[in-house]
Every structure is written in structure tokens, then in C-alpha cells.
PDB file of C-alpha atoms in Angstrom:
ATOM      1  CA  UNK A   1     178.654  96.855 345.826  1.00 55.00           C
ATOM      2  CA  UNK A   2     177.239  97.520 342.353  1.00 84.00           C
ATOM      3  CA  UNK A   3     178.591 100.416 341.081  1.00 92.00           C
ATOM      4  CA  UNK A   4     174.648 102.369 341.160  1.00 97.00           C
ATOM      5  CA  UNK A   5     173.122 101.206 344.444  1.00 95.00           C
ATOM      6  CA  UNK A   6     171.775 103.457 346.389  1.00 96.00           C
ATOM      7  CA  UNK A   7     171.570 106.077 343.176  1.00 98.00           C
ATOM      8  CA  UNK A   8     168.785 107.137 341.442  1.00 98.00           C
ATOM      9  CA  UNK A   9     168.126 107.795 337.657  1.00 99.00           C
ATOM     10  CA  UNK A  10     165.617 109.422 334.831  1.00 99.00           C
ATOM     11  CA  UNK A  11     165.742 108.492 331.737  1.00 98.00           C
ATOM     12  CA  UNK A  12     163.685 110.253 328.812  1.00 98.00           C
ATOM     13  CA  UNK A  13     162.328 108.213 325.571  1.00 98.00           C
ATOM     14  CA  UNK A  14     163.032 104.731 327.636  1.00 98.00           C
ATOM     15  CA  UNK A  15     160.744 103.167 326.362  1.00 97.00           C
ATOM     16  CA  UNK A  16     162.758 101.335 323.560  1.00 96.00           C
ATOM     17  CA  UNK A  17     165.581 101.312 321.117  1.00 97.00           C
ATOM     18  CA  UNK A  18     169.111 103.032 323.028  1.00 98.00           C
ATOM     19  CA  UNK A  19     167.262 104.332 325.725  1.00 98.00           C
ATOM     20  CA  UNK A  20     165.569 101.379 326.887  1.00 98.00           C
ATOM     21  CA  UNK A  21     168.870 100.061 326.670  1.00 98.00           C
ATOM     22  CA  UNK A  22     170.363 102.718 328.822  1.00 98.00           C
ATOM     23  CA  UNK A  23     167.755 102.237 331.552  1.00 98.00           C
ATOM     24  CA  UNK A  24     168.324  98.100 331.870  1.00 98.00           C
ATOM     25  CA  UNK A  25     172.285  98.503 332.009  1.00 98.00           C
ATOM     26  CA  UNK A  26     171.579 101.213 334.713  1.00 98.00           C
ATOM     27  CA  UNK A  27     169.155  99.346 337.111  1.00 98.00           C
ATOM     28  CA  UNK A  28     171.535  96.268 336.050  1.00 98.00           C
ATOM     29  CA  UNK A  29     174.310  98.418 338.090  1.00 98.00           C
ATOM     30  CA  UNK A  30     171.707  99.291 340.598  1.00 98.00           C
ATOM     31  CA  UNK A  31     170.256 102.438 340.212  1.00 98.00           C
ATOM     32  CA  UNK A  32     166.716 103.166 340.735  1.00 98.00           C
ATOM     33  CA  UNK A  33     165.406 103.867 337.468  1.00 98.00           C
ATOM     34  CA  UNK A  34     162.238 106.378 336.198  1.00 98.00           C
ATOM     35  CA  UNK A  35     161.558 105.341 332.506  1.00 98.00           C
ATOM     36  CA  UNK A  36     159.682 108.370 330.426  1.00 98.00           C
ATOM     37  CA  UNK A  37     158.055 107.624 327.794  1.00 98.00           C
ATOM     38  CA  UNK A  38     155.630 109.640 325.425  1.00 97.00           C
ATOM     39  CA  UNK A  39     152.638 107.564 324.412  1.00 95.00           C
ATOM     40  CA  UNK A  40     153.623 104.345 324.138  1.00 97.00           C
ATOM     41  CA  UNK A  41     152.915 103.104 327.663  1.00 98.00           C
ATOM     42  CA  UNK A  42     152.639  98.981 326.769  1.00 98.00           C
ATOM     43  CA  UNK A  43     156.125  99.805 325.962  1.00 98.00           C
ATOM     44  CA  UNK A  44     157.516 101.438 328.672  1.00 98.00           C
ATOM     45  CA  UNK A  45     155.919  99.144 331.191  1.00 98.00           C
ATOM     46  CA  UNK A  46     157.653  96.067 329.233  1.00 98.00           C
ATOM     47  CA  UNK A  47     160.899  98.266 330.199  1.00 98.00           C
ATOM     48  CA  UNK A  48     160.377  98.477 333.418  1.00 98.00           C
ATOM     49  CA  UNK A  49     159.170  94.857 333.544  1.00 98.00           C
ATOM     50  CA  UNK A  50     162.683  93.801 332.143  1.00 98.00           C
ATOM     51  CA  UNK A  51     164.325  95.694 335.171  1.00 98.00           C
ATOM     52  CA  UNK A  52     162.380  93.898 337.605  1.00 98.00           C
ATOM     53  CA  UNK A  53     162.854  90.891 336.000  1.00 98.00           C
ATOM     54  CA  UNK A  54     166.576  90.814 336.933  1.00 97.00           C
ATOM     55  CA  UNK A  55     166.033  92.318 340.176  1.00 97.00           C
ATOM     56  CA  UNK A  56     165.932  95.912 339.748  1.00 98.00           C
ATOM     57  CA  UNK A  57     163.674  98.643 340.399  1.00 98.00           C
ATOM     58  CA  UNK A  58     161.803 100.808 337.990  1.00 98.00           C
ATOM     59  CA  UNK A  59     158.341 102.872 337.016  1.00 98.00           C
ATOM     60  CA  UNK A  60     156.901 104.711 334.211  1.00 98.00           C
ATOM     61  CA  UNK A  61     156.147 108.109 333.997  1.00 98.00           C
ATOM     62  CA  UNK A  62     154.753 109.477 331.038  1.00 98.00           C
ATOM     63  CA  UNK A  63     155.654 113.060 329.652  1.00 98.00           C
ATOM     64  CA  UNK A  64     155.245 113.952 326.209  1.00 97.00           C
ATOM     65  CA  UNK A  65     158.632 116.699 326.215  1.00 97.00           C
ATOM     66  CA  UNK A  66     158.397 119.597 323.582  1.00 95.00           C
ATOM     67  CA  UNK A  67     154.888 120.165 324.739  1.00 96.00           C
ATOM     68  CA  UNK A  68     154.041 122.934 327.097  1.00 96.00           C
ATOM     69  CA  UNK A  69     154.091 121.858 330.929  1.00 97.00           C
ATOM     70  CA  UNK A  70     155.881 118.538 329.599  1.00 98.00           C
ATOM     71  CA  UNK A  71     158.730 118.800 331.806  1.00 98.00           C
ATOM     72  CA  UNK A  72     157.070 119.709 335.264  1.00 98.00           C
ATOM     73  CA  UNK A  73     154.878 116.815 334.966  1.00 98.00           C
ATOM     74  CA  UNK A  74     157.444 114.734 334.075  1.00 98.00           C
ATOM     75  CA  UNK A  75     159.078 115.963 337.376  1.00 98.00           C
ATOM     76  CA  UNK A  76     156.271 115.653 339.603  1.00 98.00           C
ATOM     77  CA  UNK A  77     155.956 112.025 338.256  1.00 98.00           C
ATOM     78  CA  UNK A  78     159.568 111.565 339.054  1.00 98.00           C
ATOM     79  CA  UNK A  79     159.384 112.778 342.473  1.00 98.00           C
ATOM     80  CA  UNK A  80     156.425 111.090 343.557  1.00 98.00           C
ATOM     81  CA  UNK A  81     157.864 107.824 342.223  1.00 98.00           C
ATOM     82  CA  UNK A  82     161.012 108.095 343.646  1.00 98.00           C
ATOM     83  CA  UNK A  83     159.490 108.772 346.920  1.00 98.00           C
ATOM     84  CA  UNK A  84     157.198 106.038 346.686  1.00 98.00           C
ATOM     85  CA  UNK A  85     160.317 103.114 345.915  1.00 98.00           C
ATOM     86  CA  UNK A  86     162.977 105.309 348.010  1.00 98.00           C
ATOM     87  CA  UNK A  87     161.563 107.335 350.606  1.00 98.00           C
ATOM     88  CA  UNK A  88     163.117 110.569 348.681  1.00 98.00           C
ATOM     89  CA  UNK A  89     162.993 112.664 345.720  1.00 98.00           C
ATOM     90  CA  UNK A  90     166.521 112.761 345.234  1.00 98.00           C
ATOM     91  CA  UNK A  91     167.768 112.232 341.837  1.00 98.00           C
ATOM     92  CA  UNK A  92     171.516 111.405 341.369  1.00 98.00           C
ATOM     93  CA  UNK A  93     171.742 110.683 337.861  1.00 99.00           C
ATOM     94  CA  UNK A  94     169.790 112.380 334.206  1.00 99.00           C
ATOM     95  CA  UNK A  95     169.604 110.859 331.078  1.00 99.00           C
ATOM     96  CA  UNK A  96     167.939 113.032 328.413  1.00 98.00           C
ATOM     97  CA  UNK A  97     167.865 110.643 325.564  1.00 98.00           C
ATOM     98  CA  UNK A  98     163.943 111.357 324.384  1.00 97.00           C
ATOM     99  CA  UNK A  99     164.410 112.833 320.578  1.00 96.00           C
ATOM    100  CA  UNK A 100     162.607 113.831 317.513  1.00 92.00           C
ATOM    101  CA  UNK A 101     164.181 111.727 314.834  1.00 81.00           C
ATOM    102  CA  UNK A 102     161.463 110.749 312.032  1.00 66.00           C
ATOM    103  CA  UNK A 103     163.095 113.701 309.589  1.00 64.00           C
ATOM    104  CA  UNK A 104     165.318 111.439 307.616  1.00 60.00           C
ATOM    105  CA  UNK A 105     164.902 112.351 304.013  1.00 65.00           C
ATOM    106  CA  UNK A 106     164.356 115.617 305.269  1.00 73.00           C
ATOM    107  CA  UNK A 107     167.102 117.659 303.406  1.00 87.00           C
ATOM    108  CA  UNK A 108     167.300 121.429 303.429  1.00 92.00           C
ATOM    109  CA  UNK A 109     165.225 122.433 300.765  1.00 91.00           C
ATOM    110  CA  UNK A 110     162.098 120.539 302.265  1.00 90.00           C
ATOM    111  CA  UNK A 111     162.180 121.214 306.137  1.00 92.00           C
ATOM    112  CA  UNK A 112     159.609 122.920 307.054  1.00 93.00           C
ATOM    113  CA  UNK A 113     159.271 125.607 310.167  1.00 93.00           C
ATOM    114  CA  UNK A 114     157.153 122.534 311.772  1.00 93.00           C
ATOM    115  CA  UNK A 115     160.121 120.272 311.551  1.00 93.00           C
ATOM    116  CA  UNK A 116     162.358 122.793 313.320  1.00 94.00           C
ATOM    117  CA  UNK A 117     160.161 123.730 315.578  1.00 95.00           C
ATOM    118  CA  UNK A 118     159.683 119.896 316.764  1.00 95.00           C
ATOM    119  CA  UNK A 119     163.116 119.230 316.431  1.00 95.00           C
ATOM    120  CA  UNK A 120     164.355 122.270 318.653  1.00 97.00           C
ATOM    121  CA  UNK A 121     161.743 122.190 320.714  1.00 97.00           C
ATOM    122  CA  UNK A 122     161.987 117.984 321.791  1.00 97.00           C
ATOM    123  CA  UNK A 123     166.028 117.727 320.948  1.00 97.00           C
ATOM    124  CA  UNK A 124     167.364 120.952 322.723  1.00 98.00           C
ATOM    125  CA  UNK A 125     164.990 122.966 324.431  1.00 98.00           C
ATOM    126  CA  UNK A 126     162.817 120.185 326.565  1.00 98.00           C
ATOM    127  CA  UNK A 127     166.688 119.552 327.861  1.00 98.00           C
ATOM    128  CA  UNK A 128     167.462 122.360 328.826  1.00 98.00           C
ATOM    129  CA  UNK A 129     164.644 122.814 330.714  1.00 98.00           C
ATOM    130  CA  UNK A 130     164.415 120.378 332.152  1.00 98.00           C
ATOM    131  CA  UNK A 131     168.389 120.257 333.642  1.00 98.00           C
ATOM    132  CA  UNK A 132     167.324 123.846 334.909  1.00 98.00           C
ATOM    133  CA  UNK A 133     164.353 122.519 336.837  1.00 98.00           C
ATOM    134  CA  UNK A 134     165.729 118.739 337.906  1.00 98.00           C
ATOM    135  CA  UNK A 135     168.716 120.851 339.232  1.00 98.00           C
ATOM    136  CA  UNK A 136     166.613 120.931 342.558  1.00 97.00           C
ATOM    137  CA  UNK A 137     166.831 117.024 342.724  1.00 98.00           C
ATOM    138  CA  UNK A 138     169.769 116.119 341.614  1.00 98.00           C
ATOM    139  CA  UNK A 139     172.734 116.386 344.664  1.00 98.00           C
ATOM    140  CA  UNK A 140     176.237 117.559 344.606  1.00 98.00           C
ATOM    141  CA  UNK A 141     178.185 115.105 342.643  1.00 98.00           C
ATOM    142  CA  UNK A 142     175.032 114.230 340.560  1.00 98.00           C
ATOM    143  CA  UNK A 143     175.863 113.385 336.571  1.00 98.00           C
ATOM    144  CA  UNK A 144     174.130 114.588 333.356  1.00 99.00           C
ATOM    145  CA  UNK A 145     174.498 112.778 329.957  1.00 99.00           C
ATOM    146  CA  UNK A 146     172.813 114.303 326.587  1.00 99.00           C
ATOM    147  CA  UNK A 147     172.488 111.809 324.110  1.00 98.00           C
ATOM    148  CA  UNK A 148     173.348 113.381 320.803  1.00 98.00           C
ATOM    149  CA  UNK A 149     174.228 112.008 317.347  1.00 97.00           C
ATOM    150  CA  UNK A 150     177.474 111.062 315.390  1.00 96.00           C
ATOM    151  CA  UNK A 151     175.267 113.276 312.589  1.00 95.00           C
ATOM    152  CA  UNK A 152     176.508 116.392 314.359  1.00 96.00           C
ATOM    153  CA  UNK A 153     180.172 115.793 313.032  1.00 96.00           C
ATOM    154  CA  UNK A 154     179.782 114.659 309.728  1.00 93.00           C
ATOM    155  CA  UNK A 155     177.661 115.854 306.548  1.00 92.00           C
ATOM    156  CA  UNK A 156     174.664 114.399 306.376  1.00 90.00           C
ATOM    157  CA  UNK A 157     172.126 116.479 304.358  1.00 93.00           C
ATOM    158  CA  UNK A 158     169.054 114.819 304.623  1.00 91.00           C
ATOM    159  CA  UNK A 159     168.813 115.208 308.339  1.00 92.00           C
ATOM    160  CA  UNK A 160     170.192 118.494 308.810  1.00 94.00           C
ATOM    161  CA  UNK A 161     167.158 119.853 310.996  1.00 94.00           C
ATOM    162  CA  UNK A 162     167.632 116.638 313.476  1.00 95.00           C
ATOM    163  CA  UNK A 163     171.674 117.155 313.461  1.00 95.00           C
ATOM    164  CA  UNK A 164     171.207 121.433 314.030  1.00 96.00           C
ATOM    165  CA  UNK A 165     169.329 120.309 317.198  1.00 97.00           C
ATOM    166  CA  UNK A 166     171.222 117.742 318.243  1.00 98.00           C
ATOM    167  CA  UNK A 167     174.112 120.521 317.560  1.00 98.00           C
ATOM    168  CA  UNK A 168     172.428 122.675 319.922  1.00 98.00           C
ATOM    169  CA  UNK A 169     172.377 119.761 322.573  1.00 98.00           C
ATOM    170  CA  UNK A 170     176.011 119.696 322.478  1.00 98.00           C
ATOM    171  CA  UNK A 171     176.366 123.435 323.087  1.00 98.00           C
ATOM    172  CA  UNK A 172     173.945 123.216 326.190  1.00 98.00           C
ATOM    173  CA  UNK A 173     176.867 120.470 327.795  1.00 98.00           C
ATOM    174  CA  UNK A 174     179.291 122.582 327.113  1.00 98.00           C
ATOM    175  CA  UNK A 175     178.289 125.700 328.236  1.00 98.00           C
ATOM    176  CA  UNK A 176     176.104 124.143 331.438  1.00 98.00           C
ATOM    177  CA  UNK A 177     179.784 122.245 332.390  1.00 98.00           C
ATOM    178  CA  UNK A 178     181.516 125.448 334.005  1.00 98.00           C
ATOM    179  CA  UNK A 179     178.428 125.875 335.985  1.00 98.00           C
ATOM    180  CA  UNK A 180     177.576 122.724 337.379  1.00 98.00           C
ATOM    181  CA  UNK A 181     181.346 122.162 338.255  1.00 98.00           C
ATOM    182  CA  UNK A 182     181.848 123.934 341.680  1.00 98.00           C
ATOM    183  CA  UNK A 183     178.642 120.928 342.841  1.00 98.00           C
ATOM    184  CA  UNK A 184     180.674 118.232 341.229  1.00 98.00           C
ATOM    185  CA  UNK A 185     177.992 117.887 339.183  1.00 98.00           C
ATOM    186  CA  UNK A 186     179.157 115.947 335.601  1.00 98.00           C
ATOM    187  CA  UNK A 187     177.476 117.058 332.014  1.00 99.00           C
ATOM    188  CA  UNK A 188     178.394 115.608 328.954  1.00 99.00           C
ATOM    189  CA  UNK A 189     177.671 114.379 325.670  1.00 98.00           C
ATOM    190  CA  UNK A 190     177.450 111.038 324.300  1.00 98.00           C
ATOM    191  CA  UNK A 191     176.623 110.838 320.312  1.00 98.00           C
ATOM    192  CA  UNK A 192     176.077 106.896 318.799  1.00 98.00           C
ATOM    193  CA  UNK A 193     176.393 106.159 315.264  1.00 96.00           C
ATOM    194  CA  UNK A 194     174.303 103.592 313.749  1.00 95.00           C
ATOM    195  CA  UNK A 195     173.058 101.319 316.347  1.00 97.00           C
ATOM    196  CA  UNK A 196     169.977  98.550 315.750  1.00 96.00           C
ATOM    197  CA  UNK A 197     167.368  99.716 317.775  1.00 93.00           C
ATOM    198  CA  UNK A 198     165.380  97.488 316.907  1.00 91.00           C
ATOM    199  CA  UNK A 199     164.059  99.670 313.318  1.00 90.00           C
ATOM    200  CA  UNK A 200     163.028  97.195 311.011  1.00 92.00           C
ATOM    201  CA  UNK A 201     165.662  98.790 308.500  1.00 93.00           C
ATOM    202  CA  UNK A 202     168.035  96.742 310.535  1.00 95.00           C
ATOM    203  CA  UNK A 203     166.111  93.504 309.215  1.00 94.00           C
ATOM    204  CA  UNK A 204     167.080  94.274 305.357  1.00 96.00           C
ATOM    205  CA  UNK A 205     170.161  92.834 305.024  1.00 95.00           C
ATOM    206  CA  UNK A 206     171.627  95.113 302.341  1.00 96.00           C
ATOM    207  CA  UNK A 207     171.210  98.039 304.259  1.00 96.00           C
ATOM    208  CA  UNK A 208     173.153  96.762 307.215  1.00 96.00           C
ATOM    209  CA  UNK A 209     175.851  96.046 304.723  1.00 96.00           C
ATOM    210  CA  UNK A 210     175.814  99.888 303.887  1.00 95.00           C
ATOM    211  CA  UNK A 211     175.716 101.358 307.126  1.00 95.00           C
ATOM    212  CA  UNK A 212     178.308  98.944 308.408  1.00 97.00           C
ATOM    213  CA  UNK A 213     180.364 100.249 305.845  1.00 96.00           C
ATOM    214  CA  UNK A 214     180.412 103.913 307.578  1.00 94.00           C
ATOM    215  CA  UNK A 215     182.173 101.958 310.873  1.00 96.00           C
ATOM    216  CA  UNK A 216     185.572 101.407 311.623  1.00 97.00           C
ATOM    217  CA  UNK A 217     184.733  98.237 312.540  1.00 97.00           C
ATOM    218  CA  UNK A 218     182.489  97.543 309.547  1.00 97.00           C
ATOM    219  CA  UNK A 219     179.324  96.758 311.756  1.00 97.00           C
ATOM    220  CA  UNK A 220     176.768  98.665 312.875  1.00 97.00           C
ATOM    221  CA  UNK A 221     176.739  99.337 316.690  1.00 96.00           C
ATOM    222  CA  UNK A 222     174.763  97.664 319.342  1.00 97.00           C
ATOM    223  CA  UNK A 223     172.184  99.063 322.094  1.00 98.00           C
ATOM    224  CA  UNK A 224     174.139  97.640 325.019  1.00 98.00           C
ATOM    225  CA  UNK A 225     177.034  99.068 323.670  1.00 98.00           C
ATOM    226  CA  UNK A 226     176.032 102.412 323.998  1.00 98.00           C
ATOM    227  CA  UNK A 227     174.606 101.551 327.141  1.00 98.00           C
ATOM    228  CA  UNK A 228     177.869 100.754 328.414  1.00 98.00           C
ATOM    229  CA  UNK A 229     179.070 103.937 327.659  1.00 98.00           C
ATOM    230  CA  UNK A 230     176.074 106.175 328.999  1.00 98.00           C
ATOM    231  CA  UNK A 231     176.501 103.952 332.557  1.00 98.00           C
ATOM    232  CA  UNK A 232     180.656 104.914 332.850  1.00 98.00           C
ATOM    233  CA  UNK A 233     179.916 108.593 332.064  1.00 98.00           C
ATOM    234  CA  UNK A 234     177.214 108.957 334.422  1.00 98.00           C
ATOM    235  CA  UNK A 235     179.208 107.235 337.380  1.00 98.00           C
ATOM    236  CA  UNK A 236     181.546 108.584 340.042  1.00 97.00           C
ATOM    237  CA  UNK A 237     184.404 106.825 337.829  1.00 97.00           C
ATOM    238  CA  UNK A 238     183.600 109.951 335.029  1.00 98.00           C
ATOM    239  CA  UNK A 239     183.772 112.073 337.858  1.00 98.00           C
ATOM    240  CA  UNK A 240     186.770 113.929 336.184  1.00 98.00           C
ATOM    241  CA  UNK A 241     185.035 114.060 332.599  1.00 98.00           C
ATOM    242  CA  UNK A 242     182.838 117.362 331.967  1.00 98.00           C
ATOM    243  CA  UNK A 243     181.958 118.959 329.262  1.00 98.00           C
ATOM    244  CA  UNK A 244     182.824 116.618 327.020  1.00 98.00           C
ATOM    245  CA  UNK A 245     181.940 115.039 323.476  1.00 98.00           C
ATOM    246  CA  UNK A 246     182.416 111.204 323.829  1.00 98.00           C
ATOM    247  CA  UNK A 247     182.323 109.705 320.183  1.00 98.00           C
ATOM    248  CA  UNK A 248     180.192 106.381 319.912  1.00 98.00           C
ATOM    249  CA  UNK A 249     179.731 105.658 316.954  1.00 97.00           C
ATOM    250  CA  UNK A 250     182.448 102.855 316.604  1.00 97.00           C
ATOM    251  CA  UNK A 251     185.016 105.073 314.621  1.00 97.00           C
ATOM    252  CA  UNK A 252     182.443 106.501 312.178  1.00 95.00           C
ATOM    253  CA  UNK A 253     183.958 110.005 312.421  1.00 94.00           C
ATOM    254  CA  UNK A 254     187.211 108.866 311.843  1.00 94.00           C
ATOM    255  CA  UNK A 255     186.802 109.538 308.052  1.00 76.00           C
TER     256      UNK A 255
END
């Protein structure tokens, strides 16, 4: 038996990059996957095309999150697409990888109260909404998994509005951990390094050189490898992991 069948699974911002990643490796171990996606819907449909490819089951539902009423139409989509491919609404398994990340270059003398606003309001506080309102669907023994950032951990000036909401992400797994535990219900926090999503930064060859640099294992990481990741943590074999900060960013932070 794969290790997801008969499970369920959201994932925001699947349309590409880590999170599409994260979607394939969990339909790959059998979960029925809903892939959110913002507004690029040729995108997410490739996605789910991928999953059904290799014998999965997916479907798009689009939800622009940090927008007002984002998150209850993203869960209405959920439900009625779950119920359409599974007969139920239930929803074992949350991904909330969907992020505001085009600050780079950013540093603290020119963010602007429109970059933290986006920033807290897509990074932290769509989240947290929306694991207070998917806490209907998901069952005892469910699992939660915020995708963070190595940048959380380490100085990095120029994106300090993305890495203060991506703090704040953090603080919402550990602090939502205590309460989710007497339902056996997992939350915790995976942060990648660099990983080649598939930016075309990743095609200039001296810049891979330099970010590989930052890596214990002087590469920059892969999609699927943070995919591998995501899948443990948000299976029964995590089921004693909550709360926690799991570091992948291949040894990044190691200094």
C-alpha cells in the first residue's frame, strides 16, 4: 500500500516551482491532491495533468490568498472537489506553501508598508486562516506543514520583509502544535534553501556557482528533494514530530 492512499491533500501555490513539486511526490504516494493556484491556471492544470499522467488524482482550484474571502473560496473549491473524486470532504493532509516572494533587493530602507502588508498578509496571515477554517476537514491524526525559508535563520538583508513573514509562519507552528496535539493532528515547519525552481537565475551559470557556495554540499538543492521531505513530515511516519523546524536547505545554516 502506498504510503498516501486513501488520504487526501491541499496544496497552496502548486502550480510550479517546490510546490508543484510537493503535489506530484504526494499523489506519487497516493494521496488525492487539490492544487491552488493564483492566476496562472495553464499552469496549474499542467500540474495536475502530470499527476494523472502517472496515475494519480488531482484538480485545480483557484484562490488568490491574501485577498479578502480568498480562503473560503479556496475551501469551498476544495470540498466540492474532493467530494466530486472521493465521495467526501475530508481532508487529511495541508500544505500551505503559496508565498509572496518577488521582494528580493528589497532591503530595509526601501520596503514599503505595501510590501509588508503583501508579505504578512499572503506568508502568515492567509495560513493561519486558513488552518483555523480547514480545521473542520481535516480528521484526527490529520498533518500540517508550513513551508518557510532557510532566510529566517540567517542574515539576509535584502529580503528582510519576506524572512519577518516567513518568521511569523514559524511562530504560527509552534504555537498551533500544543493545540492540535490532543487530535493527533501534526504541524510543522519545513524551510528550503536555494532550490531551482525552475527561475531562470538558475540558467546563469555563475550564479549557481555562488549560491552553491552557501551549501554544505556545494550545490544548490533540488524540487524533489524538498518534496521528499514535505511527503515524510506530513505522513503517519512524522506522527511523533510537532512543532518542529526541519532545516532543508542542505546544511546552509550550518555556518
Amino acid at each position: 500500500m502506498s504510503r498516501l492512499e486513501n488520504r487526501t491533500a491541499l496544496v497552496t501555490g502548486a502550480s510550479r516551482g517546490i510546490g508543484r513539486g510537493i503535489a506530484l511526490r504526494l499523489a506519487q504516494d497516493g494521496a488525492v491532491v487539490a492544487v491552488n493556484y493564483t492566476n496562472n491556471e495553464a499552469a496549474a492544470k499542467e500540474t495536475v495533468a502530470l499527476i494523472e499522467e502517472a496515475g494519480g488524482r488531482a484538480f485545480t482550484v483557484q484562490a488568490s490568498l491574501g485577498e479578502a474571502g480568498a480562503v473560503e473560496k479556496l475551501l469551498d473549491g476544495v470540498r466540492a472537489g474532493l467530494t466530486e473524486l472521493t465521495g467526501s470532504a475530508t481532508l487529511d493532509i495541508l500544505i500551505n506553501n503559496a508565498a509572496a516572494t518577488g521582494f528580493a533587493g528589497a532591503g530595509p530602507s526601501s520596503v514599503t508598508e505595501e510590501i509588508l502588508d503583501n508579505c504578512y498578509a499572503i506568508n502568515a496571515k492567509a495560513p493561519f486562516l486558513l488552518i483555523q477554517k480547514a480545521l473542520e476537514l481535516i480528521p484526527d491524526g490529520g498533518h500540517i506543514v508550513n513551508i518557510s525559508s532557510g532566510v529566517t535563520h540567517a542574515a539576509f538583508p535584502i529580503q528582510i520583509a519576506y524572512a519577518m513573514s516567513k518568521a511569523a509562519l514559524e511562530q504560527i507552528t509552534l504555537h498551533m502544535a500544543p493545540v492540535l496535539a490532543p487530535r493527533n493532528i501534526t504541524i510543522n515547519t519545513v524551510a528550503p534553501g536555494i532550490t531551482n525552481n525552475g527561475d531562470p537565475v538558475f540558467d546563469n551559470p555563475e550564479a549557481v556557482e555562488q549560491m552553491s557556495a552557501l551549501s554544505a554540499f556545494k550545490r544548490v538543492g533540488e524540487v524533489s528533494e524538498v518534496a521528499d521531505i514535505v511527503a515524510f513530515v506530513a505522513s503517519d511516519e512524522a506522527r511523533w514530530i510537532t512543532g518542529s523546524f526541519v532545516d532543508a536547505t542542505g546544511g546552509t545554516l550550518l555556518g
